[in-house]
């Protein structure tokens, strides 16, 4: 079957068509169009929800046209949350309208589930993850560790008590006067820095639970910057390198703890922050030493796109009459 995915939870306007044949194989991406209003937000150092939603209304038709072309669609998958409400509404109302006009089933999708299912699409020849699996979702708004016993059988093991990992990257990026979003900017400049010049805390590294906290790290960076008279390029690079290392250390150690506790077959890294090469490398290296197999999507599927939403819909297929589909900005795992 061919599924049209629609994703507008944050600043992206995205639509994709995937072809799905069997739950034993990865879905095939036919088209995956992502249009972003990021350059508008990089000037303001963060997303202005009103501007994001206005741009999404402007972009959605052409993004849909480019992704659908003249293909026959069997079902529509749309992100209903979590995210920015004005942005979510653009995608949800578009999905509902198409479902009504085409008389095709509509499948509402949790954005976080979409990130997880980035590991079930892409290269068709690559194996799919085996259950049980641990997934670490690291995005702009979430840092969640979940246990998956099967499709639809997800248990939340831990999450962030304050800032998400991506949020920490973005806020630290802003403190270092780097372009928004902070994650990719910090990764780039950290290559020229040393993590040894500064020492930042690794919040909750040794706590017994599987929760995270990143606001203390941001405060430590803020305090350090206040002490510095002139923030030169090398200092920015050194702070970025140590802040990145602190985030990577916590994410890796907590995930390994969950992997050992639950003795899983697969470990899935996903969400926008999983585009970070340092994080990928450390996960790969540490998971090699366990009995689990490591999965991470290609970088273009780590960040927000609609192919992952359509893929999540296929593996968790549950159509809902369009009249009953609503956006839910607080949607989470039950
Ligand atoms: O999943 P995503 O695209 O959108 C949300 O669902 O939030 O994640 C966006 C987040 C941002 O905080 C951004 O700074 C972070 O992912 N990010 C990165 C990298 N690329 C994106 N963080 C660290 N390193 C990167 N290369
Ligand atoms: Zn996302």
PDB file of C-alpha atoms and ligand atoms in Angstrom, residues 9-10 12 111 115 138-142 165-167 169-170 180-184 187 244 271-277 302-304, ligand 1:
ATOM      1  CA  UNK A   9       4.497  19.687  14.225  1.00  0.00           C
ATOM      2  CA  UNK A  10       7.274  22.283  14.474  1.00  0.00           C
ATOM      3  CA  UNK A  12       8.851  22.032   8.969  1.00  0.00           C
ATOM      4  CA  UNK A 111       5.259  12.448  16.328  1.00  0.00           C
ATOM      5  CA  UNK A 115      10.954   9.313  15.217  1.00  0.00           C
ATOM      6  CA  UNK A 138      16.249  12.872  21.535  1.00  0.00           C
ATOM      7  CA  UNK A 139      14.610  15.868  19.915  1.00  0.00           C
ATOM      8  CA  UNK A 140      14.010  19.559  20.521  1.00  0.00           C
ATOM      9  CA  UNK A 141      11.207  18.890  22.970  1.00  0.00           C
ATOM     10  CA  UNK A 142      11.861  15.351  24.220  1.00  0.00           C
ATOM     11  CA  UNK A 165      18.646  17.309  25.009  1.00  0.00           C
ATOM     12  CA  UNK A 166      17.913  19.309  21.838  1.00  0.00           C
ATOM     13  CA  UNK A 167      16.661  22.202  23.932  1.00  0.00           C
ATOM     14  CA  UNK A 169      21.895  22.261  22.619  1.00  0.00           C
ATOM     15  CA  UNK A 170      19.711  25.146  21.401  1.00  0.00           C
ATOM     16  CA  UNK A 180      19.835  28.620  15.613  1.00  0.00           C
ATOM     17  CA  UNK A 181      19.364  25.670  15.898  1.00  0.00           C
ATOM     18  CA  UNK A 182      22.154  25.196  18.397  1.00  0.00           C
ATOM     19  CA  UNK A 183      22.638  21.443  17.860  1.00  0.00           C
ATOM     20  CA  UNK A 184      24.241  21.491  14.417  1.00  0.00           C
ATOM     21  CA  UNK A 187      28.577  20.102  16.601  1.00  0.00           C
ATOM     22  CA  UNK A 244      28.438  18.394  23.693  1.00  0.00           C
ATOM     23  CA  UNK A 271      15.051  12.259  16.946  1.00  0.00           C
ATOM     24  CA  UNK A 272      16.812  15.391  15.677  1.00  0.00           C
ATOM     25  CA  UNK A 273      19.742  15.155  18.112  1.00  0.00           C
ATOM     26  CA  UNK A 274      20.551  11.689  16.739  1.00  0.00           C
ATOM     27  CA  UNK A 275      21.965  13.525  13.706  1.00  0.00           C
ATOM     28  CA  UNK A 276      24.930  14.327  15.978  1.00  0.00           C
ATOM     29  CA  UNK A 277      27.957  12.327  14.795  1.00  0.00           C
ATOM     30  CA  UNK A 302      16.747  11.716  12.085  1.00  0.00           C
ATOM     31  CA  UNK A 303      15.274  15.207  11.863  1.00  0.00           C
ATOM     32  CA  UNK A 304      11.590  15.927  11.208  1.00  0.00           C
TER      33      UNK A 304
HETATM   34  O1  LIG B   1      13.381  15.961  15.944  1.00  0.00           O
HETATM   35  P1  LIG B   1      13.652  17.360  15.573  1.00  0.00           P
HETATM   36  O2  LIG B   1      14.034  17.639  14.142  1.00  0.00           O
HETATM   37  O3  LIG B   1      12.413  18.262  15.917  1.00  0.00           O
HETATM   38  C1  LIG B   1      11.668  18.037  17.082  1.00  0.00           C
HETATM   39  O4  LIG B   1      10.817  17.123  17.055  1.00  0.00           O
HETATM   40  O5  LIG B   1      11.974  18.731  18.071  1.00  0.00           O
HETATM   41  O6  LIG B   1      14.791  17.872  16.562  1.00  0.00           O
HETATM   42  C2  LIG B   1      15.253  19.185  16.557  1.00  0.00           C
HETATM   43  C3  LIG B   1      16.391  19.286  17.549  1.00  0.00           C
HETATM   44  C4  LIG B   1      16.899  20.693  17.748  1.00  0.00           C
HETATM   45  O7  LIG B   1      16.971  20.956  19.138  1.00  0.00           O
HETATM   46  C5  LIG B   1      18.292  20.671  17.130  1.00  0.00           C
HETATM   47  O8  LIG B   1      19.212  21.545  17.741  1.00  0.00           O
HETATM   48  C6  LIG B   1      18.680  19.218  17.323  1.00  0.00           C
HETATM   49  O9  LIG B   1      17.507  18.498  17.100  1.00  0.00           O
HETATM   50  N1  LIG B   1      19.727  18.790  16.368  1.00  0.00           N
HETATM   51  C7  LIG B   1      20.970  18.448  16.741  1.00  0.00           C
HETATM   52  C8  LIG B   1      21.686  18.177  15.537  1.00  0.00           C
HETATM   53  N2  LIG B   1      20.822  18.338  14.491  1.00  0.00           N
HETATM   54  C9  LIG B   1      19.624  18.721  15.018  1.00  0.00           C
HETATM   55  N3  LIG B   1      21.547  18.359  17.952  1.00  0.00           N
HETATM   56  C10 LIG B   1      22.847  18.012  18.010  1.00  0.00           C
HETATM   57  N4  LIG B   1      23.594  17.760  16.907  1.00  0.00           N
HETATM   58  C11 LIG B   1      23.065  17.829  15.665  1.00  0.00           C
HETATM   59  N5  LIG B   1      23.802  17.566  14.581  1.00  0.00           N
END
